[in-house]
mmCIF file of C-alpha atoms in Angstrom:
data_model
loop_
_atom_site.group_PDB
_atom_site.id
_atom_site.type_symbol
_atom_site.label_atom_id
_atom_site.label_comp_id
_atom_site.label_asym_id
_atom_site.label_seq_id
_atom_site.Cartn_x
_atom_site.Cartn_y
_atom_site.Cartn_z
ATOM 1 C CA MET A 1 51.854 -68.711 -44.089
ATOM 2 C CA PRO A 2 49.653 -70.761 -46.209
ATOM 3 C CA THR A 3 49.647 -70.477 -49.724
ATOM 4 C CA ASP A 4 45.435 -69.924 -50.343
ATOM 5 C CA GLN A 5 46.480 -66.281 -48.572
ATOM 6 C CA PRO A 6 46.951 -63.042 -50.646
ATOM 7 C CA ASN A 7 50.507 -62.127 -50.459
ATOM 8 C CA LEU A 8 51.175 -58.244 -49.012
ATOM 9 C CA THR A 9 51.034 -56.618 -52.656
ATOM 10 C CA GLN A 10 47.855 -58.626 -53.440
ATOM 11 C CA LEU A 11 46.306 -56.847 -50.014
ATOM 12 C CA LEU A 12 47.543 -54.060 -50.551
ATOM 13 C CA GLU A 13 45.827 -53.708 -54.026
ATOM 14 C CA GLU A 14 42.224 -54.703 -52.540
ATOM 15 C CA VAL A 15 42.685 -51.993 -50.107
ATOM 16 C CA LEU A 16 43.726 -49.706 -52.154
ATOM 17 C CA HIS A 17 40.861 -49.916 -54.377
ATOM 18 C CA ASP A 18 37.626 -48.672 -52.560
ATOM 19 C CA PRO A 19 34.895 -47.039 -53.623
ATOM 20 C CA ASP A 20 33.902 -44.584 -53.648
ATOM 21 C CA ILE A 21 30.273 -41.938 -54.512
ATOM 22 C CA THR A 22 31.116 -39.329 -56.477
ATOM 23 C CA PRO A 23 28.655 -36.379 -57.065
ATOM 24 C CA GLN A 24 28.072 -37.638 -60.081
ATOM 25 C CA ASP A 25 26.712 -40.970 -58.552
ATOM 26 C CA LEU A 26 24.002 -38.573 -56.038
ATOM 27 C CA PRO A 27 20.728 -37.516 -57.262
ATOM 28 C CA ASN A 28 19.435 -34.562 -58.657
ATOM 29 C CA LEU A 29 16.116 -35.394 -56.295
ATOM 30 C CA ASP A 30 16.050 -35.210 -52.323
ATOM 31 C CA LEU A 31 15.819 -39.061 -51.466
ATOM 32 C CA TYR A 32 14.191 -40.743 -48.195
ATOM 33 C CA MET A 33 16.464 -41.978 -46.525
ATOM 34 C CA ASP A 34 16.671 -45.788 -47.086
ATOM 35 C CA GLN A 35 17.589 -44.890 -50.628
ATOM 36 C CA ILE A 36 20.390 -43.443 -49.178
ATOM 37 C CA ILE A 37 21.315 -46.551 -47.445
ATOM 38 C CA THR A 38 20.270 -47.745 -50.396
ATOM 39 C CA LEU A 39 22.898 -46.137 -52.373
ATOM 40 C CA PHE A 40 25.476 -46.029 -49.742
ATOM 41 C CA ASP A 41 25.614 -49.780 -50.242
ATOM 42 C CA ASN A 42 25.082 -50.229 -54.032
ATOM 43 C CA LYS A 43 28.112 -47.786 -54.411
ATOM 44 C CA LEU A 44 30.436 -48.704 -51.091
ATOM 45 C CA GLN A 45 30.224 -52.442 -51.360
ATOM 46 C CA GLY A 46 33.750 -52.511 -50.643
ATOM 47 C CA GLY A 47 33.893 -52.410 -47.046
ATOM 48 C CA ARG A 48 34.623 -54.153 -44.485
ATOM 49 C CA PRO A 49 32.108 -57.715 -45.364
ATOM 50 C CA GLY A 50 28.968 -57.087 -42.761
ATOM 51 C CA GLU A 51 29.369 -54.070 -42.189
ATOM 52 C CA LYS A 52 27.357 -51.191 -43.050
ATOM 53 C CA PRO A 53 28.757 -48.459 -44.577
ATOM 54 C CA LEU A 54 25.677 -45.909 -42.772
ATOM 55 C CA THR A 55 23.216 -46.658 -41.147
ATOM 56 C CA LYS A 56 19.359 -44.874 -40.174
ATOM 57 C CA THR A 57 21.111 -44.550 -36.656
ATOM 58 C CA MET A 58 23.609 -42.895 -37.983
ATOM 59 C CA ILE A 59 22.018 -40.532 -40.107
ATOM 60 C CA ASN A 60 19.695 -39.850 -37.321
ATOM 61 C CA ASN A 61 22.698 -39.122 -34.811
ATOM 62 C CA TYR A 62 24.195 -37.333 -37.683
ATOM 63 C CA SER A 63 20.994 -34.923 -37.452
ATOM 64 C CA LYS A 64 20.386 -34.648 -33.699
ATOM 65 C CA GLU A 65 24.167 -33.972 -33.892
ATOM 66 C CA ARG A 66 23.444 -31.221 -36.089
ATOM 67 C CA LEU A 67 26.468 -31.834 -38.155
ATOM 68 C CA ILE A 68 23.436 -32.421 -41.341
ATOM 69 C CA LYS A 69 21.179 -29.526 -42.259
ATOM 70 C CA PRO A 70 18.055 -30.060 -41.301
ATOM 71 C CA ILE A 71 15.397 -32.135 -43.436
ATOM 72 C CA LYS A 72 12.466 -30.109 -44.855
ATOM 73 C CA GLY A 73 9.702 -33.473 -44.344
ATOM 74 C CA LYS A 74 11.179 -36.871 -45.034
ATOM 75 C CA LYS A 75 13.528 -36.157 -47.493
ATOM 76 C CA TYR A 76 17.248 -35.694 -47.649
ATOM 77 C CA SER A 77 18.848 -32.927 -50.381
ATOM 78 C CA ARG A 78 22.025 -33.549 -51.892
ATOM 79 C CA GLU A 79 23.304 -30.456 -50.087
ATOM 80 C CA GLN A 80 23.349 -33.327 -47.325
ATOM 81 C CA LEU A 81 23.696 -35.592 -49.345
ATOM 82 C CA LEU A 82 26.919 -34.552 -49.430
ATOM 83 C CA GLN A 83 27.788 -33.592 -46.194
ATOM 84 C CA ILE A 84 27.184 -37.273 -45.229
ATOM 85 C CA LEU A 85 30.215 -37.985 -47.430
ATOM 86 C CA LEU A 86 32.241 -36.870 -45.405
ATOM 87 C CA ILE A 87 31.301 -37.506 -42.361
ATOM 88 C CA TYR A 88 31.608 -40.714 -43.641
ATOM 89 C CA VAL A 89 35.092 -40.175 -44.437
ATOM 90 C CA MET A 90 35.980 -37.921 -41.599
ATOM 91 C CA LYS A 91 34.501 -40.249 -38.938
ATOM 92 C CA GLN A 92 37.439 -42.489 -40.047
ATOM 93 C CA SER A 93 39.420 -40.665 -37.956
ATOM 94 C CA LEU A 94 37.559 -37.423 -36.264
ATOM 95 C CA ASN A 95 35.099 -37.534 -33.627
ATOM 96 C CA MET A 96 31.957 -35.852 -33.663
ATOM 97 C CA GLN A 97 33.157 -32.591 -32.051
ATOM 98 C CA GLN A 98 36.322 -32.809 -34.724
ATOM 99 C CA ILE A 99 33.781 -33.232 -37.750
ATOM 100 C CA LYS A 100 31.479 -31.140 -36.406
ATOM 101 C CA GLU A 101 33.888 -28.244 -36.409
ATOM 102 C CA VAL A 102 35.426 -28.590 -40.333
ATOM 103 C CA LEU A 103 31.184 -28.763 -41.605
ATOM 104 C CA THR A 104 30.014 -26.219 -39.343
ATOM 105 C CA ALA A 105 33.564 -24.081 -40.377
ATOM 106 C CA ILE A 106 32.486 -24.414 -44.671
ATOM 107 C CA THR A 107 29.138 -24.012 -43.550
ATOM 108 C CA ASP A 108 30.036 -20.333 -42.108
ATOM 109 C CA PHE A 109 32.449 -19.846 -45.431
ATOM 110 C CA ALA A 110 29.624 -20.893 -47.524
ATOM 111 C CA GLN A 111 27.890 -18.000 -45.926
ATOM 112 C CA ASP A 112 30.572 -15.157 -45.436
ATOM 113 C CA GLN A 113 30.796 -15.142 -49.786
ATOM 114 C CA PRO A 114 28.043 -13.976 -51.339
ATOM 115 C CA SER A 115 28.672 -15.663 -54.292
ATOM 116 C CA CYS A 116 28.921 -18.634 -52.751
ATOM 117 C CA GLN A 117 26.464 -22.336 -52.529
ATOM 118 C CA GLU A 118 27.040 -24.329 -50.040
ATOM 119 C CA GLU A 119 26.248 -27.085 -52.401
ATOM 120 C CA GLU A 120 28.461 -26.043 -55.044
ATOM 121 C CA LEU A 121 31.461 -25.503 -51.956
ATOM 122 C CA LEU A 122 30.765 -29.545 -50.421
ATOM 123 C CA THR A 123 30.771 -30.288 -53.748
ATOM 124 C CA GLN A 124 34.415 -28.695 -54.985
ATOM 125 C CA ILE A 125 35.895 -30.309 -51.511
ATOM 126 C CA TYR A 126 34.606 -33.699 -52.003
ATOM 127 C CA LEU A 127 36.008 -33.382 -55.135
ATOM 128 C CA GLY A 128 38.898 -32.064 -54.400
ATOM 129 C CA PHE A 129 38.938 -34.829 -51.299
ATOM 130 C CA LEU A 130 38.711 -37.886 -54.550
ATOM 131 C CA GLU A 131 40.750 -36.226 -57.110
ATOM 132 C CA ASN A 132 43.133 -36.387 -53.487
ATOM 133 C CA LYS A 133 42.855 -39.711 -52.549
ATOM 134 C CA ASN A 134 43.912 -41.210 -55.560
ATOM 135 C CA THR A 135 46.971 -38.962 -55.710
ATOM 136 C CA GLN A 136 46.478 -40.976 -52.728
ATOM 137 C CA ARG A 137 46.893 -44.397 -54.325
ATOM 138 C CA ALA A 138 48.930 -43.714 -56.404
ATOM 139 C CA GLN A 139 51.693 -42.795 -53.652
ATOM 140 C CA ILE A 140 51.743 -45.459 -50.870
ATOM 141 C CA PRO A 141 53.215 -48.590 -52.814
ATOM 142 C CA ASP A 142 56.444 -45.977 -52.748
ATOM 143 C CA LEU A 143 56.131 -44.702 -49.705
ATOM 144 C CA LEU A 144 55.713 -48.691 -48.977
ATOM 145 C CA ALA A 145 58.699 -49.471 -50.703
ATOM 146 C CA GLN A 146 60.987 -46.803 -48.834
ATOM 147 C CA LEU A 147 60.647 -47.984 -45.912
ATOM 148 C CA ASP A 148 62.324 -51.585 -47.204
ATOM 149 C CA LEU A 149 59.180 -53.305 -47.490
ATOM 150 C CA ASN A 150 58.461 -56.283 -49.765
ATOM 151 C CA LEU A 151 55.124 -56.933 -50.191
ATOM 152 C CA ALA A 152 55.548 -59.438 -53.050
ATOM 153 C CA ASP A 153 57.742 -61.578 -50.458
ATOM 154 C CA ALA A 154 55.777 -63.727 -47.973
ATOM 155 C CA ALA A 155 56.795 -62.217 -44.775
ATOM 156 C CA SER A 156 57.755 -63.340 -41.879
ATOM 157 C CA LEU A 157 55.172 -62.732 -38.239
ATOM 158 C CA PRO A 158 57.843 -60.692 -37.097
ATOM 159 C CA GLN A 159 57.839 -58.812 -39.681
ATOM 160 C CA LEU A 160 54.343 -58.670 -40.267
ATOM 161 C CA ALA A 161 54.208 -57.218 -37.284
ATOM 162 C CA ILE A 162 56.672 -54.787 -37.830
ATOM 163 C CA LEU A 163 54.200 -53.299 -40.961
ATOM 164 C CA VAL A 164 51.562 -53.812 -38.756
ATOM 165 C CA LEU A 165 53.292 -51.458 -36.044
ATOM 166 C CA ALA A 166 54.490 -48.691 -38.611
ATOM 167 C CA MET A 167 51.317 -48.048 -40.306
ATOM 168 C CA CYS A 168 49.944 -47.398 -36.664
ATOM 169 C CA ALA A 169 51.727 -44.744 -36.899
ATOM 170 C CA ALA A 170 51.597 -43.568 -40.201
ATOM 171 C CA SER A 171 48.287 -44.125 -39.323
ATOM 172 C CA ASN A 172 48.598 -42.338 -35.795
ATOM 173 C CA TYR A 173 50.810 -39.105 -37.513
ATOM 174 C CA PHE A 174 48.189 -38.780 -39.891
ATOM 175 C CA LYS A 175 45.250 -38.279 -37.589
ATOM 176 C CA ARG A 176 46.966 -36.022 -35.363
ATOM 177 C CA PHE A 177 48.179 -34.016 -38.109
ATOM 178 C CA ALA A 178 44.223 -33.430 -39.463
ATOM 179 C CA GLN A 179 43.136 -32.595 -35.949
ATOM 180 C CA ALA A 180 46.185 -30.533 -35.238
ATOM 181 C CA ILE A 181 44.710 -28.893 -38.231
ATOM 182 C CA ILE A 182 40.920 -28.354 -37.177
ATOM 183 C CA ASN A 183 42.544 -26.733 -33.772
ATOM 184 C CA THR A 184 44.287 -24.421 -35.415
ATOM 185 C CA TYR A 185 42.320 -24.192 -38.184
ATOM 186 C CA PHE A 186 38.473 -25.671 -37.823
ATOM 187 C CA ALA A 187 37.853 -24.891 -33.871
ATOM 188 C CA PRO A 188 36.549 -21.914 -32.795
ATOM 189 C CA GLN A 189 38.462 -19.627 -31.478
ATOM 190 C CA GLU A 190 38.034 -17.803 -28.021
ATOM 191 C CA ASP A 191 38.580 -14.110 -27.720
#
């Protein structure tokens, strides 16, 4: 392996320090679509180079699929921004129908609770996610250590391939578990 490449520990550090948009980053006023895209671009620069975290087409598709509440005029509310943030996170692993089931359940829950404001519920859910994500960031290096993978050593091609496969398997387990939760608790139940 060439010496000018970062070692696996450095790569892991880069991956685990991806930027987040916090609810505090969201303005308390409605935004035009271009302003939302700029916000996402500015805050989520740690994504893949050359890849936009959010585009006009994505937002339009989210609206068309009714994943976000209908806009009033040409501006998006803070509640809709929170919905877009949740979609941004879930779209990495779930299809649009599964995302819609989760978001619909959140909306239904908020409507069924007389004292519950949907924006507050979305904020609570998103803050809980960020807290959980930070815990995961701290635990992932320990998990990898349990797999007896020495990230500090220059790994051979077979070791790298094993690591990639192990990561894909772990990702698949988590994705399947998320899908099982959605199917069990979020999907509409047939009578």
